[in-house]
Short mmCIF file of C-alpha atoms in Angstrom, two decimals:
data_model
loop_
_atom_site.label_atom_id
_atom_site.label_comp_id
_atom_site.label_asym_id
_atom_site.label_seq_id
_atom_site.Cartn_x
_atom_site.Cartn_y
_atom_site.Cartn_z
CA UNK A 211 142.44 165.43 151.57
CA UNK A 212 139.58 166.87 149.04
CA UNK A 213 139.14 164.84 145.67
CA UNK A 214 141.55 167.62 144.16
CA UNK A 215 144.44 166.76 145.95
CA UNK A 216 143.43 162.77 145.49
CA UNK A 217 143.53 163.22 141.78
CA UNK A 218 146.33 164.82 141.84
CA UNK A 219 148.75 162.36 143.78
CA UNK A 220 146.94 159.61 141.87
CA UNK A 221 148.31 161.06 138.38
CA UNK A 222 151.35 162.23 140.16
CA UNK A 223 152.17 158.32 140.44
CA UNK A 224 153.39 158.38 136.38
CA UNK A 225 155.87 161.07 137.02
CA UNK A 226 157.32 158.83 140.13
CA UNK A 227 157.37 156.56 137.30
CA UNK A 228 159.06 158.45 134.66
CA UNK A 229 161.29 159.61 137.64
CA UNK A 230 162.25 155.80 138.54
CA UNK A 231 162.84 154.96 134.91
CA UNK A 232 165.19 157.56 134.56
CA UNK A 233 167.26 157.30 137.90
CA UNK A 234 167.81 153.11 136.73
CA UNK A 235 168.60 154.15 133.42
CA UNK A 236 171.22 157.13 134.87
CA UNK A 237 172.69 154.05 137.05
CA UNK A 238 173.11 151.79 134.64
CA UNK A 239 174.92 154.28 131.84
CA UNK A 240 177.12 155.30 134.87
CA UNK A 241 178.28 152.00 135.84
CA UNK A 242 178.44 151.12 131.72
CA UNK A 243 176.20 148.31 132.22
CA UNK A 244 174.59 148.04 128.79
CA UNK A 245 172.19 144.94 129.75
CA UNK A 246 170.06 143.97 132.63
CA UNK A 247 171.67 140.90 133.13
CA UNK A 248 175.27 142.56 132.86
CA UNK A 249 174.29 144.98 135.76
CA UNK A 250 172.79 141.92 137.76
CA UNK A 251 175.59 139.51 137.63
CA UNK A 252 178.53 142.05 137.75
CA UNK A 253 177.44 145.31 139.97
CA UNK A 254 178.01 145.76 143.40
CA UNK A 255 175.67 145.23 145.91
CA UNK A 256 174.78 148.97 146.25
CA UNK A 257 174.37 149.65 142.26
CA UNK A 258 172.85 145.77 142.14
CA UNK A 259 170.47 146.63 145.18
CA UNK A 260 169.76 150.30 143.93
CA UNK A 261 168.63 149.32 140.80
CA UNK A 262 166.12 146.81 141.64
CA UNK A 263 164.65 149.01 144.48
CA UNK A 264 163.62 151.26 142.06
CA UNK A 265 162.56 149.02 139.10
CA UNK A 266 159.99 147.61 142.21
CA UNK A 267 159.21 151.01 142.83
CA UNK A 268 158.29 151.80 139.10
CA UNK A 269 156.49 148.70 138.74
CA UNK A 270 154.42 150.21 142.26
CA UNK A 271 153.53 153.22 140.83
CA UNK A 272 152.43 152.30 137.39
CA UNK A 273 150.14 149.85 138.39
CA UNK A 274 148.60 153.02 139.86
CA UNK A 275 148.88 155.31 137.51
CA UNK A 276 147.75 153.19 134.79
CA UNK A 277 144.34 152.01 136.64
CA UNK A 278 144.09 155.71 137.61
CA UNK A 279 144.42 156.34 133.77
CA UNK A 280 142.09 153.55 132.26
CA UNK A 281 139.13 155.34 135.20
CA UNK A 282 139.64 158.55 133.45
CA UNK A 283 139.52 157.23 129.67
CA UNK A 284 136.40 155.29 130.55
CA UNK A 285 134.98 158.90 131.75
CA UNK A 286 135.73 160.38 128.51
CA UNK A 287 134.75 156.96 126.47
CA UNK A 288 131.59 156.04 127.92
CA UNK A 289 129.93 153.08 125.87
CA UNK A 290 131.33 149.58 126.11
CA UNK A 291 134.74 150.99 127.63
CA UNK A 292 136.60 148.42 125.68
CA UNK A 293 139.59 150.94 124.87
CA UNK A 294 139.49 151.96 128.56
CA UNK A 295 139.93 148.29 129.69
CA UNK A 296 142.75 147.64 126.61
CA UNK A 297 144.81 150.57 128.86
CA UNK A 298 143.77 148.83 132.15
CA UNK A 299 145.13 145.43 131.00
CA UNK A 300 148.54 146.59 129.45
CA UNK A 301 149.58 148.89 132.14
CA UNK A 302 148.73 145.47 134.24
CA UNK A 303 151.03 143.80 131.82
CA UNK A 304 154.26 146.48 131.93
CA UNK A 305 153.36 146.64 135.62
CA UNK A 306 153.47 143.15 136.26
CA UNK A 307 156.65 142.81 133.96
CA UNK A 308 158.70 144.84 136.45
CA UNK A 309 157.69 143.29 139.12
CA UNK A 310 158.40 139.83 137.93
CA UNK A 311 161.67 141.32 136.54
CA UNK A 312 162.50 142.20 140.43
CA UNK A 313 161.91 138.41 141.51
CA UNK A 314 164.55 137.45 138.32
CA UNK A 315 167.13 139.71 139.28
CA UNK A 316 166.99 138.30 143.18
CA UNK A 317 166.74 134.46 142.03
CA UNK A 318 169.95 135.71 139.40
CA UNK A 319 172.18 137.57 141.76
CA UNK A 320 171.47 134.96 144.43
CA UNK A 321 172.63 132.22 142.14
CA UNK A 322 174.89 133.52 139.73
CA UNK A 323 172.79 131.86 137.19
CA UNK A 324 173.75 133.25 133.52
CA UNK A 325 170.46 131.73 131.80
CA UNK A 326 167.68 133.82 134.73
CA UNK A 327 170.20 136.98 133.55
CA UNK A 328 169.33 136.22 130.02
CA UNK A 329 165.77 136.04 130.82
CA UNK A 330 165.76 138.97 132.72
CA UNK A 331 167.40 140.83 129.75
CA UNK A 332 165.09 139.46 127.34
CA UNK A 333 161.95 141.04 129.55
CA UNK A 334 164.00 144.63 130.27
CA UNK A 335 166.12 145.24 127.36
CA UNK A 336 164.20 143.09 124.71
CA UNK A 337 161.07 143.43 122.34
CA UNK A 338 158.45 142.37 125.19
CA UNK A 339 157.58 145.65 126.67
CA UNK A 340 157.16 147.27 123.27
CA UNK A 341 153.77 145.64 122.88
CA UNK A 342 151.96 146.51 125.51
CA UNK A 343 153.22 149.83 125.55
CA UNK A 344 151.69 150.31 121.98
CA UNK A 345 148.54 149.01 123.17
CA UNK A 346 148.53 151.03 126.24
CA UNK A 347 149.93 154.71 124.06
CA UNK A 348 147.46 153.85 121.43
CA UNK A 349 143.81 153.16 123.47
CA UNK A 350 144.67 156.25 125.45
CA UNK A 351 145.24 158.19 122.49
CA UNK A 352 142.65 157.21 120.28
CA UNK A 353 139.84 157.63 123.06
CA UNK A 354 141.57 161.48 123.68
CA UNK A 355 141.46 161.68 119.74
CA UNK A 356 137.14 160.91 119.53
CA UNK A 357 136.71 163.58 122.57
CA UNK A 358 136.39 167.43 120.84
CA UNK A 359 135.80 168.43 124.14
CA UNK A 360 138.93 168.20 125.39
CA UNK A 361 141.69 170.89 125.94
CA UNK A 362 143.60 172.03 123.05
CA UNK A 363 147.23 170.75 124.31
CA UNK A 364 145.69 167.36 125.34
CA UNK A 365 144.69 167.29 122.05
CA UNK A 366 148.05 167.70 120.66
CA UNK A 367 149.48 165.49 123.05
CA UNK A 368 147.48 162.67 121.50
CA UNK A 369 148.37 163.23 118.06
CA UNK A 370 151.67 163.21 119.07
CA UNK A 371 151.47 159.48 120.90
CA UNK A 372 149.28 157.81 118.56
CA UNK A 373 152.24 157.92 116.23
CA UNK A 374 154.64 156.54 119.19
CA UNK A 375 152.01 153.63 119.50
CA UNK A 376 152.77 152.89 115.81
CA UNK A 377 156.68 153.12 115.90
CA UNK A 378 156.12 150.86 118.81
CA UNK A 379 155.20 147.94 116.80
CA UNK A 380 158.09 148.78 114.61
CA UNK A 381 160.50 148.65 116.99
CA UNK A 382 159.70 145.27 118.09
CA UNK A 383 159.22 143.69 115.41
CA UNK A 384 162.76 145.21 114.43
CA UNK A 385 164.17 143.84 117.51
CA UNK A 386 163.17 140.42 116.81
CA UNK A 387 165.22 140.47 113.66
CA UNK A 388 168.18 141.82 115.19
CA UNK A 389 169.15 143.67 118.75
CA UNK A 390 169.80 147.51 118.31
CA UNK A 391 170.65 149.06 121.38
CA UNK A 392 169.31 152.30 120.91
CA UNK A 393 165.67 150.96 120.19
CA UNK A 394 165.64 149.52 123.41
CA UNK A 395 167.24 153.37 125.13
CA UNK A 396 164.67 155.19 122.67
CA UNK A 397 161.78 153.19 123.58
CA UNK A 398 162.19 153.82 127.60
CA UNK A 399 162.69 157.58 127.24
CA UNK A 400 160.84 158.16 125.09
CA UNK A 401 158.21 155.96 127.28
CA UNK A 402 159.08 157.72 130.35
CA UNK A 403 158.27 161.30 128.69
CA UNK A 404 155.28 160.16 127.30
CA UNK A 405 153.66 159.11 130.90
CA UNK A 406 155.26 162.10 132.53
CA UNK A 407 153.67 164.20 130.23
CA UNK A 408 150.50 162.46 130.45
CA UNK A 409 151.02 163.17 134.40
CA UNK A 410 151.30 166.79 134.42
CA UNK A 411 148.17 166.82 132.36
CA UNK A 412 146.58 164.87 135.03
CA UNK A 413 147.97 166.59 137.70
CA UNK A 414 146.32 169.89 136.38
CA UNK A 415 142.77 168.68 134.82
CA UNK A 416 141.82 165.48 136.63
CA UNK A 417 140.51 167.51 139.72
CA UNK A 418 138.46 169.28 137.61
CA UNK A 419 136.63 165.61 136.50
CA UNK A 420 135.79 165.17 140.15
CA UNK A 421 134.33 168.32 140.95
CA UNK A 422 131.07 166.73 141.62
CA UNK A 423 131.12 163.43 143.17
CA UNK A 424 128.93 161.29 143.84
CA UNK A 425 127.99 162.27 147.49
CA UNK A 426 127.99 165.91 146.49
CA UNK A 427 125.13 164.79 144.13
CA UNK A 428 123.54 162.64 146.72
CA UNK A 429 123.38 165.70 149.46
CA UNK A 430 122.39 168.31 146.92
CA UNK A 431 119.20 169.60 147.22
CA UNK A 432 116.41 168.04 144.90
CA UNK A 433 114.85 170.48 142.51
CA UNK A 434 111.83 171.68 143.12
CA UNK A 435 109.11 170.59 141.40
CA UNK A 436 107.11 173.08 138.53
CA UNK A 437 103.80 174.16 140.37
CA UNK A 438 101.24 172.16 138.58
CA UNK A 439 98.69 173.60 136.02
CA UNK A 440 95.47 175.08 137.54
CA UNK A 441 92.88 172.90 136.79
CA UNK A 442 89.91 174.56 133.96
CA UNK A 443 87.08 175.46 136.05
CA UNK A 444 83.98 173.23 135.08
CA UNK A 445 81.24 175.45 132.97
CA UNK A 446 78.42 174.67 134.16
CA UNK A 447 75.28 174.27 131.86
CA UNK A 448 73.43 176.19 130.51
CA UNK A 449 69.79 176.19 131.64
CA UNK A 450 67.40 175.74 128.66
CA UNK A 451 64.44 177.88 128.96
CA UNK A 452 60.63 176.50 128.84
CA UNK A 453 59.46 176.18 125.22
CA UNK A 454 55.85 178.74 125.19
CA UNK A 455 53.12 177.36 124.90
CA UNK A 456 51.49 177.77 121.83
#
């Protein structure tokens, strides 16, 4: 596999994402389970089973995609990289929020507990994942924003998610206040476009970043060196003739 085809898969890993997102969310509106907690206490084995197979396999392939991601911004950012570790570190967090939220939903349909389902639908279906998703929208953005050099729809795409990153925030600080239920739908799909879209640009210009790697650069052939200056030949001195005598 060439570093094409690597890049590729590796920012093929959001649209799994986006893809897993949306096949839970399908289940769930199916089965009219409105809550996490709801779908873990009450669903079947299958739906109950389904479900957390694929929030596990969303949490897998974010953690991928959004170290994959935070690489690429710290290409484009250069410096300190501080915005390029700010995406590394909330990816890690939604990441690691699935993942835990797979452990909950076990421990919850194991013991019929109502509080871990409460928990578990506070982490899902609460304010908690708006956060670091603003964070995580609005590094990526901003770094895409300070690069001219970039192509004209990534461009666009970034103006377009900086604002998400900011209606983010609102959302959950709105949720704290009081629980609407289509914040919580708006804020995955519109989550799960957002890194799909951010995939396909991947997908087609990441390769391009890796044209030249590193061993390419190592095995290339050294310039050769400008031929050096000839020397100035020496003058040598004049002889001074014999003064006449007199």
């Amino acid at each position: 596999m060439d570093s094409r085809a690597r890049a590729r898969f590796a920012a093929a890993t959001g649209l799994l994402f986006a893809l897993a997102i949306a096949a839970t969310g399908i289940i769930s509106e199916v089965k009219e389970f409105d809550r996490a907690g709801d779908l873990v206490l009450q669903a079947s084995n299958e739906v109950f089973g389904t479900t957390t197979l694929l929030t596990g396999f969303a949490a897998v392939f974010f953690f991928a995609f959004g170290s994959t991601l935070a690489a690429r911004i710290r290409q484009l950012e250069g410096g300190s990289g501080r915005l390029a570790a700010a995406v590394n570190a909330s990816s890690a967090i939604i990441a690691g929020t699935l993942a835990l939220s797979v452990g909950i939903a076990y421990a919850a349909r194991s013991t019929g507990s109502a509080d871990l389902a409460a928990l578990l639908t506070g982490l899902l279906d609460g304010p908690a994942l708006f956060f670091p998703a603003a964070v995580f929208l609005g590094a990526g953005s901003t770094v895409a924003l300070r690069t001219p050099s970039i192509p004209s729809y990534s461009m666009w795409s970034a103006r377009l998610i900086f604002p998400l990153a900011l209606a983010y925030l609102a959302f959950g600080g709105l949720q704290l206040f009081k629980n609407y239920a289509w914040l919580n739908e708006t804020g995955y799909i519109s989550f799960a476009v957002t890194v799909a879209i951010v995939s396909l640009i991947g997908m087609n210009r990441w390769g391009e970043m890796d044209d030249t790697t590193p061993a390419q650069r190592r095995s290339a052939p050294a310039p050769a060196a400008a031929p050096a200056a000839a020397a100035p030949a020496k003058r040598k001195p004049a002889k001074r003739k014999p003064a006449r005598k007199r």
